[in-house]
Short mmCIF file of C-alpha atoms and ligand atoms in Angstrom, two decimals:
data_model
loop_
_atom_site.label_atom_id
_atom_site.label_comp_id
_atom_site.label_asym_id
_atom_site.label_seq_id
_atom_site.Cartn_x
_atom_site.Cartn_y
_atom_site.Cartn_z
CA UNK A 1 0.00 0.00 0.00
CA UNK A 2 2.79 2.36 0.91
CA UNK A 3 3.92 1.73 -2.63
CA UNK A 4 0.69 2.86 -4.17
CA UNK A 5 0.31 6.05 -2.15
CA UNK A 6 3.93 6.99 -2.78
CA UNK A 7 3.52 6.39 -6.49
CA UNK A 8 0.30 8.41 -6.54
CA UNK A 9 1.91 11.33 -4.72
CA UNK A 10 4.96 11.32 -6.92
CA UNK A 11 2.90 11.01 -10.09
CA UNK A 12 4.70 7.80 -10.97
CA UNK A 13 1.47 5.87 -11.40
CA UNK A 14 0.46 5.58 -15.02
CA UNK A 15 -3.12 4.96 -16.09
CA UNK A 16 -3.17 1.53 -17.64
CA UNK A 17 -0.66 0.20 -15.15
CA UNK A 18 -3.59 -1.38 -13.36
CA UNK A 19 -4.94 1.89 -12.02
CA UNK A 20 -6.86 4.71 -13.63
CA UNK A 21 -7.29 7.67 -11.32
CA UNK A 22 -10.14 10.14 -11.87
CA UNK A 23 -9.93 10.02 -15.65
CA UNK A 24 -11.95 12.74 -17.36
CA UNK A 25 -14.23 11.50 -20.13
CA UNK A 26 -15.87 13.98 -22.52
CA UNK A 27 -19.66 13.91 -22.66
CA UNK A 28 -19.90 13.26 -26.39
CA UNK A 29 -21.72 10.08 -27.39
CA UNK A 30 -25.38 9.97 -26.41
CA UNK A 31 -25.84 6.27 -26.66
CA UNK A 32 -23.68 3.21 -27.04
CA UNK A 33 -25.09 -0.23 -27.48
CA UNK A 34 -23.09 -2.94 -25.79
CA UNK A 35 -23.33 -6.56 -26.62
CA UNK A 36 -23.12 -8.52 -23.37
CA UNK A 37 -20.77 -11.02 -25.05
CA UNK A 38 -18.42 -8.21 -26.05
CA UNK A 39 -18.38 -6.92 -22.47
CA UNK A 40 -17.75 -10.26 -20.86
CA UNK A 41 -16.17 -12.56 -23.45
CA UNK A 42 -12.61 -12.06 -22.23
CA UNK A 43 -13.64 -12.20 -18.61
CA UNK A 44 -15.70 -15.34 -18.33
CA UNK A 45 -13.54 -16.45 -15.47
CA UNK A 46 -16.38 -16.95 -13.04
CA UNK A 47 -15.17 -20.38 -12.09
CA UNK A 48 -12.50 -21.24 -9.54
CA UNK A 49 -9.69 -23.76 -10.14
CA UNK A 50 -11.89 -26.29 -8.29
CA UNK A 51 -14.59 -25.87 -10.95
CA UNK A 52 -16.96 -24.21 -8.44
CA UNK A 53 -18.45 -20.87 -9.54
CA UNK A 54 -17.27 -17.70 -7.87
CA UNK A 55 -19.99 -16.31 -5.58
CA UNK A 56 -20.95 -12.64 -5.22
CA UNK A 57 -22.92 -10.36 -2.93
CA UNK A 58 -23.80 -6.77 -3.78
CA UNK A 59 -24.73 -4.60 -0.79
CA UNK A 60 -26.89 -1.74 -2.00
CA UNK A 61 -27.38 1.58 -0.24
CA UNK A 62 -29.53 4.56 -1.21
CA UNK A 63 -32.11 5.14 -3.88
CA UNK A 64 -33.95 3.07 -6.48
CA UNK A 65 -31.41 4.15 -9.08
CA UNK A 66 -28.77 2.30 -7.07
CA UNK A 67 -31.03 -0.73 -6.59
CA UNK A 68 -31.42 -0.87 -10.33
CA UNK A 69 -27.68 -0.41 -11.01
CA UNK A 70 -27.19 -3.41 -8.76
CA UNK A 71 -29.45 -5.45 -11.04
CA UNK A 72 -27.32 -4.38 -14.01
CA UNK A 73 -24.08 -5.34 -12.26
CA UNK A 74 -25.59 -8.65 -11.14
CA UNK A 75 -26.48 -9.26 -14.82
CA UNK A 76 -22.85 -8.66 -15.82
CA UNK A 77 -21.52 -10.91 -13.04
CA UNK A 78 -23.90 -13.71 -13.97
CA UNK A 79 -22.81 -13.43 -17.61
CA UNK A 80 -19.22 -13.87 -16.36
CA UNK A 81 -20.26 -17.09 -14.63
CA UNK A 82 -20.52 -15.70 -11.08
CA UNK A 83 -23.41 -16.90 -8.94
CA UNK A 84 -25.09 -15.22 -5.93
CA UNK A 85 -23.76 -16.05 -2.45
CA UNK A 86 -26.16 -16.56 0.45
CA UNK A 87 -23.90 -14.94 3.04
CA UNK A 88 -20.70 -12.89 3.30
CA UNK A 89 -18.58 -15.86 4.41
CA UNK A 90 -19.45 -17.73 1.21
CA UNK A 91 -18.69 -14.84 -1.16
CA UNK A 92 -15.62 -14.41 -3.39
CA UNK A 93 -16.69 -10.92 -4.42
CA UNK A 94 -18.43 -8.44 -2.11
CA UNK A 95 -19.36 -5.16 -3.73
CA UNK A 96 -20.66 -2.07 -1.91
CA UNK A 97 -22.94 -0.07 -4.18
CA UNK A 98 -22.93 3.15 -2.18
CA UNK A 99 -24.92 6.33 -1.61
CA UNK A 100 -23.35 9.74 -0.93
CA UNK A 101 -26.48 11.82 -0.31
CA UNK A 102 -26.02 11.92 3.47
CA UNK A 103 -23.02 11.34 5.69
CA UNK A 104 -24.54 8.58 7.82
CA UNK A 105 -24.92 6.33 4.73
CA UNK A 106 -21.18 6.78 4.11
CA UNK A 107 -20.28 6.00 7.72
CA UNK A 108 -22.23 2.75 7.54
CA UNK A 109 -20.29 1.63 4.47
CA UNK A 110 -16.90 2.33 6.03
CA UNK A 111 -18.03 0.45 9.16
CA UNK A 112 -19.04 -2.57 7.09
CA UNK A 113 -15.81 -2.55 5.08
CA UNK A 114 -13.89 -2.59 8.35
CA UNK A 115 -16.02 -5.44 9.67
CA UNK A 116 -15.37 -7.56 6.57
CA UNK A 117 -11.58 -7.27 6.68
CA UNK A 118 -11.04 -10.60 8.53
CA UNK A 119 -12.90 -12.43 5.76
CA UNK A 120 -10.00 -11.61 3.43
CA UNK A 121 -7.67 -13.72 5.58
CA UNK A 122 -10.11 -16.61 5.65
CA UNK A 123 -10.72 -16.49 1.89
CA UNK A 124 -7.67 -15.24 -0.06
CA UNK A 125 -9.79 -15.23 -3.24
CA UNK A 126 -12.21 -12.69 -1.80
CA UNK A 127 -12.30 -9.42 -3.76
CA UNK A 128 -13.83 -6.39 -2.01
CA UNK A 129 -15.20 -3.60 -4.17
CA UNK A 130 -16.76 -0.17 -3.74
CA UNK A 131 -18.83 1.56 -6.42
CA UNK A 132 -21.76 3.97 -6.67
CA UNK A 133 -21.94 7.61 -5.65
CA UNK A 134 -19.31 7.51 -2.88
CA UNK A 135 -16.74 6.27 -5.38
CA UNK A 136 -17.16 9.52 -7.36
CA UNK A 137 -15.91 11.59 -4.41
CA UNK A 138 -12.20 12.42 -4.48
CA UNK A 139 -12.15 12.43 -0.65
CA UNK A 140 -13.55 8.90 -0.51
CA UNK A 141 -11.08 7.66 -3.14
CA UNK A 142 -8.21 9.00 -1.05
CA UNK A 143 -9.67 7.60 2.17
CA UNK A 144 -10.04 4.11 0.69
CA UNK A 145 -6.51 4.09 -0.69
CA UNK A 146 -5.00 5.33 2.54
CA UNK A 147 -7.16 3.78 5.26
CA UNK A 148 -8.87 0.76 3.68
CA UNK A 149 -6.16 -0.82 1.52
CA UNK A 150 -7.91 -4.20 1.71
CA UNK A 151 -10.50 -2.83 -0.75
CA UNK A 152 -9.40 -4.29 -4.10
CA UNK A 153 -11.42 -2.32 -6.62
CA UNK A 154 -13.14 1.08 -6.70
CA UNK A 155 -15.13 2.23 -9.72
CA UNK A 156 -17.52 5.08 -10.44
CA UNK A 157 -21.13 5.44 -11.55
CA UNK A 158 -20.03 5.92 -15.17
CA UNK A 159 -17.85 2.80 -15.18
CA UNK A 160 -20.45 0.15 -14.36
CA UNK A 161 -20.15 -1.60 -17.73
CA UNK A 162 -16.42 -2.00 -17.10
CA UNK A 163 -17.05 -4.24 -14.08
CA UNK A 164 -15.98 -7.51 -15.80
CA UNK A 165 -12.60 -6.09 -16.79
CA UNK A 166 -12.01 -4.29 -13.50
CA UNK A 167 -12.93 -7.31 -11.39
CA UNK A 168 -10.67 -9.56 -13.42
CA UNK A 169 -7.82 -7.06 -13.13
CA UNK A 170 -8.42 -6.83 -9.38
CA UNK A 171 -8.09 -10.61 -9.03
CA UNK A 172 -4.60 -10.39 -10.47
CA UNK A 173 -3.41 -7.18 -8.84
CA UNK A 174 -1.72 -6.61 -5.50
CA UNK A 175 -2.84 -2.98 -5.50
CA UNK A 176 -6.22 -1.31 -5.40
CA UNK A 177 -7.68 -0.84 -8.88
CA UNK A 178 -9.32 2.56 -9.13
CA UNK A 179 -11.26 3.66 -12.18
CA UNK A 180 -13.59 6.64 -11.83
CA UNK A 181 -14.60 8.69 -14.84
CA UNK A 182 -15.72 12.22 -14.02
CA UNK A 183 -18.27 12.25 -16.82
CA UNK A 184 -20.33 9.71 -18.67
CA UNK A 185 -19.00 8.81 -22.07
CA UNK A 186 -22.25 7.21 -23.11
CA UNK A 187 -25.64 5.93 -22.17
CA UNK A 188 -24.94 2.25 -22.03
CA UNK A 189 -27.63 0.07 -23.58
CA UNK A 190 -28.46 -3.59 -23.83
CA UNK A 191 -26.81 -5.00 -20.71
CA UNK A 192 -29.11 -7.76 -19.49
CA UNK A 193 -30.23 -7.28 -15.90
CA UNK A 194 -30.55 -9.85 -13.17
CA UNK A 195 -33.85 -8.46 -11.90
CA UNK A 196 -34.90 -9.29 -8.35
CA UNK A 197 -38.61 -9.01 -8.95
CA UNK A 198 -40.59 -10.53 -11.80
CA UNK A 199 -43.75 -8.52 -11.22
CA UNK A 200 -42.33 -5.03 -10.84
CA UNK A 201 -39.36 -3.65 -12.76
CA UNK A 202 -37.34 -0.46 -12.84
CA UNK A 203 -36.60 1.17 -16.18
CA UNK A 204 -34.07 3.99 -16.47
CA UNK A 205 -35.28 6.86 -18.61
CA UNK A 206 -32.72 9.46 -17.65
CA UNK A 207 -29.41 9.66 -15.81
CA UNK A 208 -27.82 12.56 -13.96
CA UNK A 209 -29.09 15.92 -12.74
CA UNK A 210 -28.55 19.51 -13.92
CA UNK A 211 -30.38 21.23 -11.08
CA UNK A 212 -27.53 21.80 -8.62
CA UNK A 213 -29.58 22.26 -5.46
CA UNK A 214 -26.96 23.70 -3.11
CA UNK A 215 -27.13 20.86 -0.57
CA UNK A 216 -27.01 17.99 -3.07
CA UNK A 217 -24.08 15.93 -4.22
CA UNK A 218 -25.98 14.09 -6.98
CA UNK A 219 -25.08 16.41 -9.90
CA UNK A 220 -21.43 15.73 -9.05
CA UNK A 221 -21.72 11.98 -8.53
CA UNK A 222 -24.15 11.21 -11.36
CA UNK A 223 -23.13 13.85 -13.88
CA UNK A 224 -25.18 15.87 -16.34
CA UNK A 225 -28.69 14.86 -17.43
CA UNK A 226 -28.74 12.29 -20.22
CA UNK A 227 -31.96 10.81 -21.59
CA UNK A 228 -32.24 7.36 -23.08
CA UNK A 229 -33.76 7.21 -26.55
CA UNK A 230 -37.53 6.57 -26.46
CA UNK A 231 -37.17 3.56 -28.78
CA UNK A 232 -34.70 1.92 -26.37
CA UNK A 233 -37.04 2.53 -23.43
CA UNK A 234 -40.06 1.20 -25.30
CA UNK A 235 -38.19 -1.87 -26.45
CA UNK A 236 -37.21 -2.61 -22.84
CA UNK A 237 -40.78 -2.12 -21.59
CA UNK A 238 -42.15 -4.36 -24.35
CA UNK A 239 -39.68 -7.08 -23.40
CA UNK A 240 -40.63 -6.74 -19.72
CA UNK A 241 -44.32 -7.06 -20.63
CA UNK A 242 -43.52 -10.18 -22.67
CA UNK A 243 -41.70 -11.57 -19.60
CA UNK A 244 -44.85 -11.11 -17.51
CA UNK A 245 -43.90 -7.93 -15.63
CA UNK A 246 -47.03 -6.05 -14.50
CA UNK A 247 -45.68 -2.80 -13.11
CA UNK A 248 -42.81 -0.62 -14.23
CA UNK A 249 -41.21 2.35 -12.51
CA UNK A 250 -39.58 4.88 -14.83
CA UNK A 251 -36.44 6.14 -13.12
CA UNK A 252 -34.56 9.39 -13.36
CA UNK A 253 -33.24 12.09 -11.05
CA UNK A 254 -35.63 14.57 -12.72
CA UNK A 255 -37.94 12.50 -14.89
CA UNK A 256 -39.87 15.55 -16.00
CA UNK A 257 -36.68 16.86 -17.65
CA UNK A 258 -36.70 13.71 -19.77
CA UNK A 259 -36.03 14.48 -23.44
CA UNK A 260 -34.73 18.04 -22.96
CA UNK A 261 -31.33 16.90 -24.24
CA UNK A 262 -32.88 14.92 -27.11
CA UNK A 263 -35.07 17.71 -28.38
CA UNK A 264 -37.96 15.87 -29.96
CA UNK A 265 -39.62 14.16 -27.03
CA UNK A 266 -40.97 15.08 -23.58
CA UNK A 267 -41.72 12.96 -20.53
CA UNK A 268 -45.44 13.46 -21.21
CA UNK A 269 -45.03 12.03 -24.72
CA UNK A 270 -42.95 9.15 -23.41
CA UNK A 271 -45.63 8.31 -20.82
CA UNK A 272 -48.29 8.17 -23.54
CA UNK A 273 -46.15 5.77 -25.58
CA UNK A 274 -45.38 3.54 -22.60
CA UNK A 275 -49.06 3.57 -21.68
CA UNK A 276 -49.78 1.86 -25.03
CA UNK A 277 -47.61 -1.17 -24.28
CA UNK A 278 -49.90 -4.19 -23.87
CA UNK A 279 -49.46 -6.32 -20.77
CA UNK A 280 -48.14 -3.61 -18.46
CA UNK A 281 -50.82 -2.76 -15.88
CA UNK A 282 -49.22 0.00 -13.86
CA UNK A 283 -46.71 2.72 -14.63
CA UNK A 284 -44.93 4.58 -11.82
CA UNK A 285 -42.21 7.18 -12.11
CA UNK A 286 -39.76 8.86 -9.78
CA UNK A 287 -38.45 11.49 -9.07
CA UNK A 288 -40.20 14.65 -10.27
CA UNK A 289 -39.10 18.21 -9.76
CA UNK A 290 -41.87 20.77 -9.08
CA UNK A 291 -40.13 23.35 -11.24
CA UNK A 292 -40.87 21.87 -14.66
CA UNK A 293 -43.93 19.80 -13.85
CA UNK A 294 -45.74 21.07 -16.94
CA UNK A 295 -49.46 21.24 -17.75
CA UNK A 296 -48.69 18.89 -20.64
CA UNK A 297 -47.39 16.37 -18.10
CA UNK A 298 -50.38 16.77 -15.77
CA UNK A 299 -52.70 16.16 -18.73
CA UNK A 300 -50.76 13.02 -19.70
CA UNK A 301 -51.00 11.72 -16.13
CA UNK A 302 -54.75 12.34 -16.18
CA UNK A 303 -55.21 10.69 -19.60
CA UNK A 304 -53.02 7.59 -19.24
CA UNK A 305 -55.02 4.87 -17.52
CA UNK A 306 -51.98 2.81 -16.54
CA UNK A 307 -50.11 5.69 -14.92
CA UNK A 308 -50.90 5.38 -11.22
CA UNK A 309 -52.37 8.07 -8.99
CA UNK A 310 -49.19 8.67 -7.03
CA UNK A 311 -46.69 11.48 -7.45
CA UNK A 312 -43.52 11.87 -5.45
CA UNK A 313 -42.88 15.60 -5.50
CA UNK A 314 -39.99 16.73 -3.27
CA UNK A 315 -40.64 20.15 -1.74
CA UNK A 316 -37.59 20.25 0.63
CA UNK A 317 -38.79 23.31 2.57
CA UNK A 318 -41.88 25.46 3.02
CA UNK A 319 -39.94 28.72 3.36
CA UNK A 320 -39.08 30.87 0.34
CA UNK A 321 -35.76 32.17 1.68
CA UNK A 322 -34.58 28.66 2.43
CA UNK A 323 -35.83 27.43 -0.95
CA UNK A 324 -33.86 30.21 -2.61
CA UNK A 325 -30.70 29.34 -0.70
CA UNK A 326 -31.29 25.72 -1.65
CA UNK A 327 -31.42 26.87 -5.32
CA UNK A 328 -34.72 25.04 -5.66
CA UNK A 329 -36.26 27.19 -8.47
CA UNK A 330 -39.74 26.94 -6.94
CA UNK A 331 -41.42 28.97 -4.26
CA UNK A 332 -43.88 27.87 -1.61
CA UNK A 333 -46.73 29.52 -3.58
CA UNK A 334 -45.70 27.86 -6.85
CA UNK A 335 -45.63 24.48 -5.12
CA UNK A 336 -49.06 24.91 -3.51
CA UNK A 337 -50.56 26.00 -6.81
CA UNK A 338 -49.03 22.97 -8.55
CA UNK A 339 -50.53 20.69 -5.90
CA UNK A 340 -53.94 22.24 -6.57
CA UNK A 341 -53.61 21.75 -10.31
CA UNK A 342 -52.56 18.13 -9.85
CA UNK A 343 -55.39 17.39 -7.40
CA UNK A 344 -57.96 18.94 -9.74
CA UNK A 345 -56.73 16.93 -12.73
CA UNK A 346 -56.19 13.62 -10.91
CA UNK A 347 -58.84 13.02 -8.25
CA UNK A 348 -57.68 10.80 -5.37
CA UNK A 349 -54.00 11.29 -6.24
CA UNK A 350 -51.60 10.43 -3.45
CA UNK A 351 -48.75 12.87 -2.92
CA UNK A 352 -45.48 12.14 -1.17
CA UNK A 353 -42.49 14.39 -0.67
CA UNK A 354 -38.93 14.84 0.61
CA UNK A 355 -38.17 17.45 3.27
CA UNK A 356 -34.87 18.63 4.75
CA UNK A 357 -34.85 20.23 8.20
CA UNK A 358 -31.98 22.16 9.72
CA UNK A 359 -30.64 23.63 6.48
CA UNK A 360 -27.77 26.00 7.41
CA UNK A 361 -29.19 29.00 9.27
CA UNK A 362 -32.81 27.76 9.28
CA UNK A 363 -34.70 29.75 11.92
CA UNK A 364 -37.59 28.50 14.05
CA UNK A 365 -39.96 30.69 12.00
CA UNK A 366 -38.63 29.30 8.71
CA UNK A 367 -39.06 25.78 10.05
CA UNK A 368 -42.64 26.64 11.07
CA UNK A 369 -43.31 27.54 7.42
CA UNK A 370 -42.37 23.96 6.54
CA UNK A 371 -44.70 22.59 9.24
CA UNK A 372 -47.51 24.83 7.98
CA UNK A 373 -46.95 23.69 4.39
CA UNK A 374 -47.11 20.06 5.49
CA UNK A 375 -50.40 20.75 7.31
CA UNK A 376 -51.75 22.56 4.29
CA UNK A 377 -50.80 20.02 1.60
CA UNK A 378 -51.69 16.92 3.64
CA UNK A 379 -49.10 14.61 2.06
CA UNK A 380 -49.78 10.89 2.18
CA UNK A 381 -46.21 10.38 3.30
CA UNK A 382 -42.96 12.31 3.60
CA UNK A 383 -39.30 11.28 3.66
CA UNK A 384 -37.71 13.62 6.15
CA UNK A 385 -34.02 14.29 6.66
CA UNK A 386 -31.69 16.36 8.79
CA UNK A 387 -29.45 18.42 6.53
CA UNK A 388 -26.09 16.74 6.07
CA UNK A 389 -23.21 18.86 4.71
CA UNK A 390 -21.69 17.27 1.60
CA UNK A 391 -18.13 17.94 0.53
CA UNK A 392 -17.73 20.51 -2.28
CA UNK A 393 -21.42 21.45 -2.45
CA UNK A 394 -22.19 25.19 -2.06
CA UNK A 395 -24.29 24.74 1.11
CA UNK A 396 -21.39 23.07 2.91
CA UNK A 397 -19.82 26.55 3.10
CA UNK A 398 -22.95 28.33 4.39
CA UNK A 399 -22.68 29.50 8.00
CA UNK A 400 -24.78 27.35 10.29
CA UNK A 401 -25.67 28.33 13.86
CA UNK A 402 -28.39 25.74 14.46
CA UNK A 403 -27.23 23.12 16.96
CA UNK A 404 -27.68 19.44 16.04
CA UNK A 405 -29.94 18.91 19.06
CA UNK A 406 -32.31 21.56 17.66
CA UNK A 407 -32.21 19.95 14.20
CA UNK A 408 -33.10 16.60 15.74
CA UNK A 409 -35.97 18.18 17.66
CA UNK A 410 -37.30 19.77 14.44
CA UNK A 411 -37.15 16.44 12.65
CA UNK A 412 -39.16 14.86 15.44
CA UNK A 413 -41.76 17.64 15.45
CA UNK A 414 -42.12 17.36 11.67
CA UNK A 415 -42.44 13.59 11.81
CA UNK A 416 -45.12 13.78 14.49
CA UNK A 417 -47.20 16.10 12.33
CA UNK A 418 -46.71 13.97 9.21
CA UNK A 419 -47.39 10.62 10.96
CA UNK A 420 -50.73 11.96 12.19
CA UNK A 421 -51.62 13.06 8.65
CA UNK A 422 -50.53 9.71 7.16
CA UNK A 423 -52.67 7.87 9.71
CA UNK A 424 -55.71 10.07 9.14
CA UNK A 425 -55.38 9.62 5.35
CA UNK A 426 -55.19 5.86 5.76
CA UNK A 427 -58.11 5.81 8.22
CA UNK A 428 -60.25 7.49 5.58
CA UNK A 429 -59.82 4.31 3.52
CA UNK A 430 -61.47 2.08 6.15
CA UNK A 431 -64.25 0.00 4.60
CA UNK A 432 -63.20 0.82 1.02
CA UNK A 433 -62.36 -1.88 -1.51
CA UNK A 434 -59.06 -1.20 -3.30
CA UNK A 435 -57.14 -2.82 -6.17
CA UNK A 436 -53.97 -4.48 -4.91
CA UNK A 437 -51.17 -5.81 -7.08
CA UNK A 438 -49.95 -8.80 -5.06
CA UNK A 439 -46.18 -8.87 -4.51
CA UNK A 440 -46.05 -12.15 -2.56
CA UNK A 441 -45.62 -13.09 1.09
CA UNK A 442 -45.01 -10.14 3.38
CA UNK A 443 -41.30 -9.79 4.25
CA UNK A 444 -42.14 -9.30 7.91
CA UNK A 445 -44.97 -11.84 8.27
CA UNK A 446 -45.09 -14.86 5.96
CA UNK A 447 -48.67 -15.59 7.09
CA UNK A 448 -49.99 -12.68 5.06
CA UNK A 449 -49.64 -11.46 1.49
CA UNK A 450 -48.35 -8.00 0.70
CA UNK A 451 -49.26 -5.78 -2.21
CA UNK A 452 -49.76 -2.16 -3.12
CA UNK A 453 -52.59 0.07 -4.17
CA UNK A 454 -52.15 2.24 -7.23
CA UNK A 455 -51.53 5.05 -4.74
CA UNK A 456 -48.52 3.06 -3.42
CA UNK A 457 -50.00 2.09 -0.04
CA UNK A 458 -48.86 -1.20 1.40
CA UNK A 459 -51.76 -3.61 1.99
CA UNK A 460 -51.50 -6.82 4.04
CA UNK A 461 -54.13 -9.54 3.84
CA UNK A 462 -54.55 -13.30 4.05
CA UNK A 463 -54.56 -15.21 0.79
CA UNK A 464 -52.95 -17.88 -1.33
CA UNK A 465 -49.39 -17.13 -2.44
CA UNK A 466 -50.53 -18.22 -5.92
CA UNK A 467 -52.15 -14.81 -6.21
CA UNK A 468 -48.70 -13.25 -6.58
CA UNK A 469 -48.59 -11.06 -9.67
CA UNK A 470 -52.36 -10.67 -9.86
CA UNK A 471 -54.45 -7.61 -9.11
CA UNK A 472 -57.06 -8.44 -6.48
CA UNK A 473 -59.71 -6.54 -4.56
CA UNK A 474 -59.15 -6.06 -0.85
CA UNK A 475 -61.46 -4.43 1.69
CA UNK A 476 -59.51 -2.22 4.09
CA UNK A 477 -60.36 -3.22 7.67
CA UNK A 478 -57.58 -1.88 9.88
CA UNK A 479 -55.68 1.13 8.55
CA UNK A 480 -52.41 1.98 10.34
CA UNK A 481 -49.79 4.66 9.74
CA UNK A 482 -47.63 2.54 7.40
CA UNK A 483 -49.85 -0.36 6.38
CA UNK A 484 -53.45 -1.16 5.61
CA UNK A 485 -54.71 -4.50 6.96
CA UNK A 486 -57.52 -5.89 4.84
CA UNK A 487 -59.45 -8.92 3.62
CA UNK A 488 -59.67 -10.34 0.14
CA UNK A 489 -63.13 -9.84 -1.33
CA UNK A 490 -62.80 -11.42 -4.72
CA UNK A 491 -60.48 -13.79 -6.51
CA UNK A 492 -59.51 -13.14 -10.11
CA UNK A 493 -61.03 -15.49 -12.68
CA UNK A 494 -59.40 -18.89 -12.99
CA UNK A 495 -57.74 -18.87 -9.56
CA UNK A 496 -59.17 -21.50 -7.24
CA UNK A 497 -59.89 -20.72 -3.62
N1 5AD B 22 -28.74 16.47 3.45
C1 5AD B 22 -29.95 15.95 3.78
N2 5AD B 22 -30.81 15.46 2.87
C2 5AD B 22 -30.44 15.52 1.57
N3 5AD B 22 -31.07 15.13 0.45
C3 5AD B 22 -30.27 15.38 -0.60
N4 5AD B 22 -29.12 15.92 -0.18
C4 5AD B 22 -29.20 16.04 1.17
C5 5AD B 22 -28.34 16.53 2.17
N5 5AD B 22 -27.15 17.05 1.86
C6 5AD B 22 -32.43 14.58 0.46
C7 5AD B 22 -33.37 15.44 -0.36
C8 5AD B 22 -33.59 14.61 -1.60
C9 5AD B 22 -33.49 13.22 -1.04
C10 5AD B 22 -33.24 12.16 -2.04
O1 5AD B 22 -32.42 13.30 -0.13
O2 5AD B 22 -34.57 15.60 0.37
O3 5AD B 22 -34.84 14.86 -2.21
FE1 SF4 B 23 -30.21 16.71 -5.96
FE2 SF4 B 23 -31.79 18.80 -6.55
FE3 SF4 B 23 -30.89 17.16 -8.52
FE4 SF4 B 23 -32.72 16.26 -6.78
S1 SF4 B 23 -33.00 17.98 -8.23
S2 SF4 B 23 -30.86 15.16 -7.46
S3 SF4 B 23 -32.13 17.27 -4.88
S4 SF4 B 23 -29.64 18.48 -7.22
#
């Protein structure tokens, strides 16, 4: 290790000598189609000398984008001949797919990497890897090289398709392999995914973010906005429908910016095209930005029968000064008016949001504006966070005189208000019969089935596991804050009781 750091410091380390450090890639090509065989043909070394397959585990942190990247990487590993491991001790490759949005997610990863160190002694073939948003941070790269030298490979969010080569290099290298491109060279297409779920599937429509909210690290870790071509998206959705998938979630950091870089298509137009794909029953999308949530989009949501009545619409704060310092491009009034427009066009729509408390310098009065907005909008649910300073973002330099204890107290006050609203909203559903897409046995209680309403509420009820993948009717009996307990009222045709 001393070797590596010394070489890095002295500039003696050449890219291509096993290590590529922070290489800059121009953002030129919009789309590159990769043949899985071309990506993996030289690296189909997924078998050990004993003939046993190598086993992998990917530990995923953060958002749905990361969850989906994990499915892509699992697809690449499986094409190499790797097979999933049931537990850490059985794995020959453990990969951390990380999140950089808040500091506590980063701390957890470093804790886990430390905990896994002894496994390297027990299994000399074990390769440890770190990828995802943390890998894009220069500070993290340095920290791994200096303090966690038992990590064998680090690669960035734009280097995912290079996993087969990097992993193979790491198996044969004594030093940490580091390959992090600052920018995306292309939108990588056609990598088969090892999807976890066969009923619901994620589909990327757009990568990156151009919004530069002052607290957020995402524009730096995920790069500039790039949209996938509509024909590629449609082809993927058609294939998913043919495979029996019932629900898709269109993914992007700002889905309503979809197509801006392509010119000829908007997210509204894309939704209409996806809505026409036979076999798909539900279309979700996340995340939207209030700023460019256009009337054209609202009309498309109202018109498309498969697009569900649920919109995740992060507001972040209810105070205009804070919103301005967050560089959010919307005001409190703009947001409230948008909510009205959406509720008029889509009756019964469920709205969820993200809120940050304790932004640098947030006063009690400014926080009260957020509480008042929450009371006024009556969100179905809110994801609430204490502001976490992120390296090299503008807000990290803003003066902050609010003590952590006060920030924690604000989070608690906000949560109490929101929990009461969530419960009241759910209680209003008591006695109603709702459509539930059955996901299978509940993860927490195998005696009941779990599924979701179109409005994304989790429903638990007793029924035959054979109903998985079907849409059934459930009467809501016992609504709680997070779940709705109900009873099945009707079985779909052809399914025996
Ligand atoms: N601190 C706290 N929360 C943050 N988020 C993004 N960056 C930060 C940060 N630095 C929250 C926002 C965003 C969600 C995904 O994470 O609310 O919408
Ligand atoms: Fe971050 Fe703002 Fe982009 Fe969302 S819109 S990813 S909060 S910069």
